[in-house]
mmCIF file of C-alpha atoms in Angstrom:
data_model
loop_
_atom_site.group_PDB
_atom_site.id
_atom_site.type_symbol
_atom_site.label_atom_id
_atom_site.label_comp_id
_atom_site.label_asym_id
_atom_site.label_seq_id
_atom_site.Cartn_x
_atom_site.Cartn_y
_atom_site.Cartn_z
ATOM 1 C CA MET H 249 -16.818 -14.060 -22.684
ATOM 2 C CA THR H 250 -18.896 -11.639 -24.919
ATOM 3 C CA ILE H 251 -16.564 -9.673 -27.070
ATOM 4 C CA GLY H 252 -17.689 -5.995 -27.018
ATOM 5 C CA SER H 253 -17.959 -2.977 -29.263
ATOM 6 C CA THR H 254 -16.892 0.453 -28.619
ATOM 7 C CA THR H 255 -18.769 3.830 -29.278
ATOM 8 C CA SER H 256 -17.311 7.204 -28.841
ATOM 9 C CA ALA H 257 -18.595 10.801 -28.407
ATOM 10 C CA PRO H 258 -16.626 14.090 -28.916
ATOM 11 C CA ARG H 259 -17.952 15.415 -25.511
ATOM 12 C CA THR H 260 -19.581 13.582 -22.580
ATOM 13 C CA ALA H 261 -20.567 15.101 -19.273
ATOM 14 C CA LEU H 262 -20.829 12.852 -16.190
ATOM 15 C CA THR H 263 -23.030 14.597 -13.814
ATOM 16 C CA GLY H 264 -23.576 13.679 -10.069
ATOM 17 C CA VAL H 265 -20.282 11.667 -9.704
ATOM 18 C CA ARG H 266 -18.116 11.371 -6.693
ATOM 19 C CA VAL H 267 -14.512 11.359 -7.781
ATOM 20 C CA PHE H 268 -11.643 9.698 -6.199
ATOM 21 C CA ASP H 269 -8.945 12.188 -6.041
ATOM 22 C CA GLY H 270 -6.254 9.991 -4.717
ATOM 23 C CA THR H 271 -6.988 10.525 -1.027
ATOM 24 C CA ARG H 272 -10.797 10.789 -0.651
ATOM 25 C CA LEU H 273 -14.250 11.016 -2.621
ATOM 26 C CA SER H 274 -15.282 14.358 -3.799
ATOM 27 C CA PRO H 275 -18.949 15.543 -3.253
ATOM 28 C CA GLN H 276 -21.137 14.960 -6.332
ATOM 29 C CA ARG H 277 -19.803 17.054 -9.278
ATOM 30 C CA THR H 278 -19.439 16.971 -13.007
ATOM 31 C CA VAL H 279 -16.468 15.559 -15.006
ATOM 32 C CA THR H 280 -16.302 15.935 -18.703
ATOM 33 C CA ILE H 281 -14.689 13.857 -21.399
ATOM 34 C CA ASP H 282 -13.425 15.749 -24.447
ATOM 35 C CA GLY H 283 -12.289 13.385 -27.043
ATOM 36 C CA SER H 284 -9.444 11.121 -25.698
ATOM 37 C CA VAL H 285 -8.802 13.305 -22.410
ATOM 38 C CA ILE H 286 -10.672 14.722 -19.499
ATOM 39 C CA GLY H 287 -12.087 18.174 -20.296
ATOM 40 C CA ASP H 288 -12.462 21.441 -18.294
ATOM 41 C CA GLY H 289 -16.017 22.224 -19.609
ATOM 42 C CA THR H 290 -19.543 21.984 -18.125
ATOM 43 C CA ALA H 291 -22.419 19.775 -18.813
ATOM 44 C CA ALA H 292 -23.681 22.695 -20.899
ATOM 45 C CA ASP H 293 -20.818 22.232 -23.499
ATOM 46 C CA ALA H 294 -21.342 18.290 -23.702
ATOM 47 C CA ASP H 295 -22.929 16.569 -26.551
ATOM 48 C CA THR H 296 -24.029 13.770 -24.247
ATOM 49 C CA THR H 297 -24.790 13.826 -20.574
ATOM 50 C CA ILE H 298 -24.819 10.869 -18.029
ATOM 51 C CA ASP H 299 -26.603 11.392 -14.733
ATOM 52 C CA ALA H 300 -24.463 9.175 -12.320
ATOM 53 C CA ASP H 301 -26.678 9.829 -9.389
ATOM 54 C CA GLY H 302 -23.914 9.480 -6.830
ATOM 55 C CA GLN H 303 -21.796 6.734 -8.369
ATOM 56 C CA VAL H 304 -18.032 6.852 -7.841
ATOM 57 C CA LEU H 305 -15.657 7.700 -10.650
ATOM 58 C CA LEU H 306 -12.225 6.224 -10.642
ATOM 59 C CA PRO H 307 -9.183 6.512 -12.739
ATOM 60 C CA GLY H 308 -8.944 3.596 -14.978
ATOM 61 C CA LEU H 309 -7.159 0.838 -13.320
ATOM 62 C CA ILE H 310 -3.363 -0.209 -14.101
ATOM 63 C CA ASP H 311 -2.338 -3.830 -13.760
ATOM 64 C CA ALA H 312 1.452 -3.517 -13.104
ATOM 65 C CA HIS H 313 2.246 -7.180 -14.212
ATOM 66 C CA ILE H 314 0.494 -9.192 -16.975
ATOM 67 C CA HIS H 315 1.518 -11.064 -19.867
ATOM 68 C CA LEU H 316 0.064 -10.436 -23.227
ATOM 69 C CA HIS H 317 -1.306 -13.143 -25.658
ATOM 70 C CA GLY H 318 -3.378 -11.329 -28.220
ATOM 71 C CA ARG H 319 -6.438 -8.940 -28.577
ATOM 72 C CA GLU H 320 -8.404 -11.121 -26.336
ATOM 73 C CA THR H 321 -6.030 -10.027 -23.537
ATOM 74 C CA LEU H 322 -7.018 -6.508 -24.145
ATOM 75 C CA GLU H 323 -10.678 -7.328 -24.375
ATOM 76 C CA GLN H 324 -10.506 -9.236 -20.886
ATOM 77 C CA LEU H 325 -8.684 -6.334 -19.259
ATOM 78 C CA ALA H 326 -10.844 -3.442 -20.562
ATOM 79 C CA SER H 327 -14.061 -5.494 -19.606
ATOM 80 C CA TRP H 328 -12.949 -5.123 -16.008
ATOM 81 C CA GLY H 329 -11.899 -1.534 -16.042
ATOM 82 C CA VAL H 330 -8.194 -2.214 -16.458
ATOM 83 C CA THR H 331 -7.424 0.555 -19.065
ATOM 84 C CA THR H 332 -3.524 0.165 -18.809
ATOM 85 C CA ALA H 333 -1.450 -3.119 -18.477
ATOM 86 C CA LEU H 334 2.235 -3.487 -18.142
ATOM 87 C CA ASP H 335 3.418 -6.678 -19.915
ATOM 88 C CA MET H 336 6.421 -8.242 -18.124
ATOM 89 C CA ALA H 337 7.361 -10.676 -21.009
ATOM 90 C CA SER H 338 6.258 -11.393 -24.415
ATOM 91 C CA TRP H 339 7.639 -12.436 -27.738
ATOM 92 C CA PRO H 340 7.909 -11.960 -30.628
ATOM 93 C CA ALA H 341 8.244 -8.226 -30.510
ATOM 94 C CA GLU H 342 5.689 -7.970 -33.241
ATOM 95 C CA LEU H 343 3.131 -9.193 -30.685
ATOM 96 C CA ALA H 344 3.357 -6.382 -28.332
ATOM 97 C CA GLY H 345 3.512 -4.083 -31.437
ATOM 98 C CA SER H 346 0.307 -5.283 -32.738
ATOM 99 C CA LEU H 347 -1.527 -4.545 -29.591
ATOM 100 C CA ARG H 348 -0.299 -0.968 -28.914
ATOM 101 C CA ASN H 349 -2.586 1.887 -29.318
ATOM 102 C CA ILE H 350 -5.877 0.130 -30.278
ATOM 103 C CA GLN H 351 -8.652 2.568 -29.888
ATOM 104 C CA GLY H 352 -11.082 1.791 -27.146
ATOM 105 C CA LEU H 353 -9.073 -1.042 -25.566
ATOM 106 C CA THR H 354 -6.597 -1.390 -22.866
ATOM 107 C CA ASP H 355 -3.281 0.601 -23.417
ATOM 108 C CA ILE H 356 -0.149 -1.349 -23.015
ATOM 109 C CA ARG H 357 3.637 -1.009 -22.188
ATOM 110 C CA SER H 358 5.788 -3.994 -22.629
ATOM 111 C CA ALA H 359 9.286 -5.368 -21.590
ATOM 112 C CA GLY H 360 9.324 -7.691 -24.694
ATOM 113 C CA LEU H 361 11.853 -10.526 -24.217
ATOM 114 C CA PRO H 362 13.202 -11.043 -20.729
ATOM 115 C CA VAL H 363 16.606 -12.092 -19.507
ATOM 116 C CA ILE H 364 16.604 -15.684 -18.044
ATOM 117 C CA GLY H 365 19.045 -18.159 -16.838
ATOM 118 C CA PRO H 366 19.976 -21.475 -18.669
ATOM 119 C CA GLY H 367 18.525 -23.920 -16.313
ATOM 120 C CA GLY H 368 15.531 -22.309 -14.375
ATOM 121 C CA PRO H 369 11.913 -23.027 -14.859
ATOM 122 C CA HIS H 370 11.631 -20.014 -17.160
ATOM 123 C CA ALA H 371 14.074 -21.649 -19.826
ATOM 124 C CA HIS H 372 11.192 -24.232 -20.292
ATOM 125 C CA PHE H 373 8.486 -21.644 -21.289
ATOM 126 C CA GLY H 374 9.433 -21.706 -24.971
ATOM 127 C CA MET H 375 11.428 -18.491 -25.027
ATOM 128 C CA PRO H 376 13.879 -17.710 -27.946
ATOM 129 C CA GLU H 377 17.415 -18.648 -27.402
ATOM 130 C CA GLN H 378 18.591 -14.889 -27.200
ATOM 131 C CA ALA H 379 16.825 -14.579 -23.713
ATOM 132 C CA LEU H 380 19.451 -17.026 -22.311
ATOM 133 C CA LEU H 381 22.458 -14.650 -21.377
ATOM 134 C CA ALA H 382 25.554 -16.297 -20.074
ATOM 135 C CA ASP H 383 28.145 -13.724 -21.073
ATOM 136 C CA PRO H 384 28.011 -10.224 -19.460
ATOM 137 C CA ASP H 385 29.601 -8.968 -22.564
ATOM 138 C CA ARG H 386 26.305 -9.682 -24.444
ATOM 139 C CA ALA H 387 24.319 -7.478 -22.167
ATOM 140 C CA ARG H 388 24.561 -4.113 -24.121
ATOM 141 C CA GLY H 389 23.625 -5.695 -27.325
ATOM 142 C CA PHE H 390 20.852 -7.423 -25.584
ATOM 143 C CA VAL H 391 19.373 -4.231 -24.144
ATOM 144 C CA ALA H 392 19.977 -2.327 -27.573
ATOM 145 C CA ASP H 393 17.981 -5.015 -29.221
ATOM 146 C CA ARG H 394 15.107 -4.649 -26.771
ATOM 147 C CA VAL H 395 15.194 -0.785 -27.135
ATOM 148 C CA ALA H 396 15.041 -1.028 -30.867
ATOM 149 C CA GLU H 397 11.975 -3.357 -30.559
ATOM 150 C CA ARG H 398 10.326 -0.493 -28.398
ATOM 151 C CA ALA H 399 10.615 -2.019 -25.029
ATOM 152 C CA ASP H 400 9.535 0.278 -22.471
ATOM 153 C CA TYR H 401 11.658 -1.384 -19.548
ATOM 154 C CA LEU H 402 13.693 -4.444 -19.261
ATOM 155 C CA LYS H 403 12.715 -7.571 -17.375
ATOM 156 C CA ILE H 404 15.124 -10.063 -15.693
ATOM 157 C CA VAL H 405 14.441 -13.095 -13.879
ATOM 158 C CA LEU H 406 16.527 -13.427 -10.850
ATOM 159 C CA GLU H 407 16.266 -17.004 -9.952
ATOM 160 C CA ALA H 408 19.202 -18.180 -8.015
ATOM 161 C CA PRO H 409 22.336 -19.303 -9.969
ATOM 162 C CA GLU H 410 22.209 -22.614 -8.437
ATOM 163 C CA ALA H 411 18.599 -22.982 -9.479
ATOM 164 C CA GLY H 412 19.477 -22.140 -13.016
ATOM 165 C CA GLY H 413 18.983 -18.440 -12.942
ATOM 166 C CA PRO H 414 21.372 -16.004 -14.594
ATOM 167 C CA ASP H 415 24.884 -15.397 -13.275
ATOM 168 C CA LEU H 416 25.000 -12.283 -11.129
ATOM 169 C CA ALA H 417 27.650 -10.829 -13.328
ATOM 170 C CA VAL H 418 25.164 -11.029 -16.216
ATOM 171 C CA ALA H 419 22.417 -9.579 -14.259
ATOM 172 C CA ALA H 420 24.534 -6.628 -13.160
ATOM 173 C CA ALA H 421 25.680 -5.962 -16.814
ATOM 174 C CA VAL H 422 21.983 -6.177 -17.947
ATOM 175 C CA ILE H 423 20.959 -3.560 -15.289
ATOM 176 C CA ALA H 424 23.780 -1.221 -15.958
ATOM 177 C CA ALA H 425 23.033 -1.232 -19.654
ATOM 178 C CA ALA H 426 19.370 -0.716 -19.195
ATOM 179 C CA HIS H 427 20.116 2.407 -17.134
ATOM 180 C CA ASP H 428 22.444 3.729 -19.567
ATOM 181 C CA ALA H 429 19.739 3.313 -22.215
ATOM 182 C CA ASP H 430 17.232 5.153 -19.911
ATOM 183 C CA ARG H 431 15.356 2.135 -19.292
ATOM 184 C CA GLN H 432 14.008 0.947 -16.025
ATOM 185 C CA VAL H 433 14.573 -2.841 -14.957
ATOM 186 C CA VAL H 434 11.858 -4.796 -13.406
ATOM 187 C CA ALA H 435 13.322 -8.069 -11.428
ATOM 188 C CA HIS H 436 11.441 -11.260 -10.810
ATOM 189 C CA ALA H 437 12.339 -12.336 -7.480
ATOM 190 C CA SER H 438 10.403 -14.988 -5.658
ATOM 191 C CA SER H 439 12.934 -15.768 -2.905
ATOM 192 C CA PRO H 440 14.582 -13.560 -0.271
ATOM 193 C CA GLY H 441 17.972 -14.194 -1.881
ATOM 194 C CA ALA H 442 16.647 -13.032 -5.136
ATOM 195 C CA TYR H 443 15.141 -10.058 -3.510
ATOM 196 C CA ALA H 444 18.492 -9.310 -1.809
ATOM 197 C CA SER H 445 20.097 -9.683 -5.228
ATOM 198 C CA ALA H 446 17.679 -7.302 -6.810
ATOM 199 C CA VAL H 447 18.412 -4.630 -4.408
ATOM 200 C CA ASP H 448 22.091 -5.206 -4.496
ATOM 201 C CA LEU H 449 22.310 -4.992 -8.229
ATOM 202 C CA GLY H 450 20.176 -1.913 -8.483
ATOM 203 C CA ALA H 451 16.869 -3.129 -10.084
ATOM 204 C CA ASP H 452 14.145 -0.451 -9.946
ATOM 205 C CA ILE H 453 11.011 -2.480 -9.446
ATOM 206 C CA ILE H 454 10.864 -6.000 -7.819
ATOM 207 C CA THR H 455 7.979 -8.129 -8.835
ATOM 208 C CA HIS H 456 6.545 -11.241 -6.823
ATOM 209 C CA ILE H 457 6.812 -11.857 -3.043
ATOM 210 C CA PRO H 458 8.348 -14.991 -1.603
ATOM 211 C CA LEU H 459 6.109 -17.765 -0.383
ATOM 212 C CA GLY H 460 6.840 -18.987 3.088
ATOM 213 C CA SER H 461 10.104 -17.170 3.595
ATOM 214 C CA PRO H 462 9.313 -13.672 5.035
ATOM 215 C CA LEU H 463 11.454 -10.684 4.052
ATOM 216 C CA GLY H 464 13.638 -9.576 6.900
ATOM 217 C CA PRO H 465 13.475 -6.167 8.330
ATOM 218 C CA ASP H 466 17.033 -5.223 7.114
ATOM 219 C CA LEU H 467 16.094 -6.104 3.554
ATOM 220 C CA ILE H 468 12.902 -4.168 3.961
ATOM 221 C CA ALA H 469 14.648 -1.153 5.222
ATOM 222 C CA ARG H 470 17.091 -1.357 2.170
ATOM 223 C CA MET H 471 14.226 -1.495 -0.038
ATOM 224 C CA ARG H 472 13.114 1.763 1.435
ATOM 225 C CA ALA H 473 16.424 3.457 1.607
ATOM 226 C CA ASP H 474 17.270 2.653 -1.991
ATOM 227 C CA ARG H 475 13.777 3.685 -3.308
ATOM 228 C CA ARG H 476 12.909 0.263 -4.697
ATOM 229 C CA VAL H 477 9.395 -0.597 -5.706
ATOM 230 C CA ALA H 478 7.548 -3.665 -4.947
ATOM 231 C CA VAL H 479 4.840 -5.363 -7.244
ATOM 232 C CA PRO H 480 4.135 -8.459 -5.009
ATOM 233 C CA THR H 481 1.647 -10.309 -7.320
ATOM 234 C CA LEU H 482 -0.424 -11.599 -4.407
ATOM 235 C CA THR H 483 -3.050 -12.975 -6.582
ATOM 236 C CA MET H 484 -0.473 -15.362 -8.280
ATOM 237 C CA MET H 485 1.302 -16.114 -5.107
ATOM 238 C CA ARG H 486 -1.980 -17.207 -3.522
ATOM 239 C CA ALA H 487 -2.768 -19.448 -6.581
ATOM 240 C CA LEU H 488 0.604 -21.071 -6.278
ATOM 241 C CA SER H 489 0.164 -21.683 -2.564
ATOM 242 C CA GLN H 490 -3.165 -23.204 -3.122
ATOM 243 C CA MET H 491 -1.682 -25.464 -5.618
ATOM 244 C CA ARG H 492 0.904 -26.580 -3.114
ATOM 245 C CA SER H 493 -1.715 -26.698 -0.178
ATOM 246 C CA ALA H 494 0.535 -24.231 1.558
ATOM 247 C CA ALA H 495 -1.833 -21.709 3.063
ATOM 248 C CA ASP H 496 0.785 -21.039 5.829
ATOM 249 C CA ALA H 497 3.386 -20.018 3.070
ATOM 250 C CA PHE H 498 0.966 -17.421 1.733
ATOM 251 C CA ALA H 499 0.125 -15.985 5.054
ATOM 252 C CA GLU H 500 3.731 -15.111 5.409
ATOM 253 C CA ALA H 501 4.019 -13.672 1.961
ATOM 254 C CA SER H 502 0.900 -11.547 2.865
ATOM 255 C CA ALA H 503 2.691 -10.419 6.099
ATOM 256 C CA SER H 504 5.867 -9.442 3.944
ATOM 257 C CA VAL H 505 3.550 -7.135 1.770
ATOM 258 C CA GLY H 506 2.354 -5.505 4.918
ATOM 259 C CA ALA H 507 5.694 -4.951 6.309
ATOM 260 C CA LEU H 508 6.990 -3.390 3.095
ATOM 261 C CA TYR H 509 3.902 -1.091 3.162
ATOM 262 C CA ALA H 510 4.328 -0.202 6.855
ATOM 263 C CA ALA H 511 8.136 0.664 6.070
ATOM 264 C CA GLY H 512 6.988 3.078 3.332
ATOM 265 C CA VAL H 513 8.121 0.921 0.424
ATOM 266 C CA PRO H 514 5.807 1.890 -2.576
ATOM 267 C CA VAL H 515 3.531 -1.243 -3.392
ATOM 268 C CA LEU H 516 1.881 -1.517 -6.852
ATOM 269 C CA ALA H 517 -0.999 -3.770 -7.811
ATOM 270 C CA GLY H 518 -0.022 -6.389 -10.164
ATOM 271 C CA THR H 519 -1.446 -9.833 -10.948
ATOM 272 C CA ASP H 520 0.953 -11.881 -13.330
ATOM 273 C CA ALA H 521 -2.065 -12.755 -15.236
ATOM 274 C CA ALA H 522 -1.179 -15.117 -18.212
ATOM 275 C CA GLU H 523 -2.365 -17.971 -20.442
ATOM 276 C CA GLN H 524 0.780 -19.945 -21.106
ATOM 277 C CA PRO H 525 0.197 -22.837 -23.484
ATOM 278 C CA GLY H 526 0.720 -26.077 -21.494
ATOM 279 C CA LEU H 527 0.511 -24.505 -18.174
ATOM 280 C CA PRO H 528 -2.456 -24.158 -15.975
ATOM 281 C CA ARG H 529 -4.382 -20.971 -16.078
ATOM 282 C CA LEU H 530 -4.005 -19.608 -12.485
ATOM 283 C CA VAL H 531 -4.907 -15.905 -12.748
ATOM 284 C CA ALA H 532 -7.282 -14.565 -15.202
ATOM 285 C CA HIS H 533 -6.835 -11.116 -17.055
ATOM 286 C CA GLY H 534 -9.010 -8.333 -15.624
ATOM 287 C CA GLU H 535 -11.097 -9.766 -12.879
ATOM 288 C CA SER H 536 -7.803 -10.852 -11.025
ATOM 289 C CA LEU H 537 -6.822 -7.018 -10.370
ATOM 290 C CA HIS H 538 -9.760 -6.589 -8.244
ATOM 291 C CA ALA H 539 -8.797 -9.770 -6.319
ATOM 292 C CA GLU H 540 -5.242 -8.225 -6.081
ATOM 293 C CA LEU H 541 -6.816 -4.889 -4.556
ATOM 294 C CA GLU H 542 -8.620 -7.124 -1.999
ATOM 295 C CA LEU H 543 -5.657 -9.091 -1.167
ATOM 296 C CA LEU H 544 -3.559 -5.871 -0.657
ATOM 297 C CA VAL H 545 -6.182 -4.497 1.891
ATOM 298 C CA GLU H 546 -6.119 -7.849 3.733
ATOM 299 C CA ALA H 547 -2.205 -7.681 3.881
ATOM 300 C CA GLY H 548 -2.516 -4.275 5.538
ATOM 301 C CA LEU H 549 -2.900 -1.514 2.870
ATOM 302 C CA SER H 550 -5.672 0.988 3.421
ATOM 303 C CA THR H 551 -8.446 1.099 0.679
ATOM 304 C CA VAL H 552 -7.131 4.476 -0.270
ATOM 305 C CA ASP H 553 -3.654 3.119 -0.769
ATOM 306 C CA ALA H 554 -4.866 -0.083 -2.615
ATOM 307 C CA LEU H 555 -6.694 2.217 -5.015
ATOM 308 C CA ARG H 556 -3.570 4.233 -5.446
ATOM 309 C CA ALA H 557 -1.464 1.084 -5.915
ATOM 310 C CA ALA H 558 -3.614 0.594 -9.129
ATOM 311 C CA THR H 559 -3.907 4.157 -10.203
ATOM 312 C CA VAL H 560 -1.547 7.018 -9.487
ATOM 313 C CA LEU H 561 1.423 4.980 -8.283
ATOM 314 C CA PRO H 562 2.105 2.661 -11.427
ATOM 315 C CA ALA H 563 1.401 5.784 -13.517
ATOM 316 C CA ARG H 564 4.168 7.604 -11.405
ATOM 317 C CA TYR H 565 6.659 4.736 -11.089
ATOM 318 C CA PHE H 566 6.367 3.597 -14.707
ATOM 319 C CA GLY H 567 6.664 7.045 -16.188
ATOM 320 C CA MET H 568 3.042 7.705 -17.481
ATOM 321 C CA PRO H 569 2.172 11.108 -16.279
ATOM 322 C CA ASP H 570 -0.811 11.363 -18.519
ATOM 323 C CA ARG H 571 -3.032 8.890 -16.394
ATOM 324 C CA GLY H 572 -3.801 7.620 -12.932
ATOM 325 C CA VAL H 573 -5.694 10.724 -11.771
ATOM 326 C CA ILE H 574 -8.971 12.417 -12.792
ATOM 327 C CA GLU H 575 -7.773 15.872 -13.812
ATOM 328 C CA ALA H 576 -8.365 18.148 -16.965
ATOM 329 C CA GLY H 577 -5.996 17.425 -19.594
ATOM 330 C CA ARG H 578 -5.155 13.807 -18.555
ATOM 331 C CA ARG H 579 -5.893 10.681 -20.545
ATOM 332 C CA ALA H 580 -9.728 9.781 -20.021
ATOM 333 C CA ASP H 581 -9.406 6.310 -18.569
ATOM 334 C CA LEU H 582 -12.296 6.023 -16.366
ATOM 335 C CA ILE H 583 -14.439 3.550 -14.544
ATOM 336 C CA LEU H 584 -17.820 4.343 -12.864
ATOM 337 C CA VAL H 585 -18.837 2.053 -10.007
ATOM 338 C CA ASP H 586 -21.595 1.636 -7.632
ATOM 339 C CA GLY H 587 -20.852 1.712 -4.080
ATOM 340 C CA ASP H 588 -17.943 3.237 -2.097
ATOM 341 C CA PRO H 589 -14.613 1.465 -2.538
ATOM 342 C CA LEU H 590 -13.113 3.355 0.252
ATOM 343 C CA ALA H 591 -15.510 1.834 2.649
ATOM 344 C CA ASP H 592 -15.379 -1.643 0.836
ATOM 345 C CA ILE H 593 -12.756 -2.307 -1.717
ATOM 346 C CA THR H 594 -14.934 -4.893 -3.523
ATOM 347 C CA ALA H 595 -17.096 -2.091 -4.645
ATOM 348 C CA THR H 596 -14.477 -1.706 -7.422
ATOM 349 C CA ARG H 597 -16.021 -4.923 -8.996
ATOM 350 C CA ASN H 598 -19.423 -3.203 -9.447
ATOM 351 C CA ILE H 599 -18.663 -1.567 -12.846
ATOM 352 C CA ARG H 600 -21.201 0.316 -14.689
ATOM 353 C CA ARG H 601 -19.168 2.125 -17.409
ATOM 354 C CA ILE H 602 -15.701 2.051 -18.812
ATOM 355 C CA TRP H 603 -13.800 4.560 -20.965
ATOM 356 C CA CYS H 604 -10.487 3.785 -22.513
ATOM 357 C CA ALA H 605 -9.000 7.146 -23.525
ATOM 358 C CA GLY H 606 -12.417 8.576 -23.857
ATOM 359 C CA THR H 607 -13.874 5.749 -25.819
ATOM 360 C CA GLU H 608 -16.495 3.740 -24.073
ATOM 361 C CA TYR H 609 -16.158 0.090 -23.826
ATOM 362 C CA THR H 610 -19.601 -1.465 -24.150
ATOM 363 C CA ALA H 611 -18.938 -5.123 -23.411
ATOM 364 C CA VAL H 612 -19.861 -6.654 -20.049
ATOM 365 C CA ALA H 613 -17.443 -8.601 -17.815
ATOM 366 C CA PRO H 614 -18.809 -11.977 -17.289
ATOM 367 C CA ARG H 615 -19.265 -11.498 -13.443
ATOM 368 C CA VAL H 616 -19.023 -8.900 -10.576
ATOM 369 C CA ALA H 617 -19.217 -8.679 -6.966
ATOM 370 C CA GLU H 618 -22.677 -7.806 -5.324
ATOM 371 C CA LYS H 619 -23.463 -8.221 -1.736
ATOM 372 C CA GLY H 620 -20.297 -10.065 -1.061
ATOM 373 C CA ARG H 621 -20.653 -12.693 -3.749
ATOM 374 C CA LEU H 622 -20.130 -13.108 -7.448
ATOM 375 C CA CYS H 623 -23.123 -12.466 -9.868
ATOM 376 C CA PRO H 624 -23.894 -11.698 -13.346
ATOM 377 C CA ARG H 625 -23.458 -8.037 -14.090
ATOM 378 C CA ARG H 626 -26.571 -6.061 -14.895
ATOM 379 C CA PRO H 627 -26.500 -4.527 -18.375
ATOM 380 C CA ILE H 628 -25.070 -1.074 -18.705
ATOM 381 C CA ARG H 629 -27.639 1.651 -19.215
#
């Protein structure tokens, strides 16, 4: 892809925009960008004015499950309007540190090093030895190390113990220590048993959705009652099902997401986009979040709630009150799109302009959707 440049203006006015306010589109209005935040001024106060002519202004999108690999990750994300990304495992700690707070690119949060079991698949991903916890007494030290490395939350991979996952006593100790350190815990769970364990142990956010094994109504009811949050990563689950020629398994996973949503469980948009050396690249950064929104709508979410799943809800549940909505004083993470995504969710792909904390990102993503197909994006004007 083309690596882009960034430009910034102290005050910019976007006139004639229809703003997604979390429930509907507003009539045409003016939104101002004042440095890194959304302003409360008028077009008369602006140094630069952009006539949007009825285009739609969305909060910058938030991908609630990615894996960092370098600056190119941020470039790919930003070029598709993903202005915040939540990294669910990366190492060493210096990697995430080097990618924080880069002007004009995607903002990140990170779990740092996750907790994994000694014999599961994740033990073969080249993680450092300290990710393997076998002793509950080591949990507090592990959590303290992640906090010292600026981890924003903790990640634990809940594969079943018989499949090489961590002992449940270890998992419980990690979750308790994280909560004592005022950190949320995100639990990887790709089977109903792992989902049940995550709920039992008190994990805050559960990522992935089982393929071929629907979540039962009792477990979904407990998710709702215990205020758990789901990040189903349907894009990744679809890719895995395609590898296994298991379309029926993905259909059941999609039905589970619909059941979670119908029960009132908060559903966030995340993709599990990664580029792990030695593994196939199943999900690309950036573009995949638009595919995730489409899959969430196919699973039963309304277009409004799909957009909320990638804006206000991850901002709320991951403790980022400065973003996710278009209001004065909030971070100026914005994307301007052609079309009405409330009528057709694929309109989120028709991106015309992107701002990351008030700095316009001027690279173009390689492809966008137009008239139901992928095609080269027209240049930004």
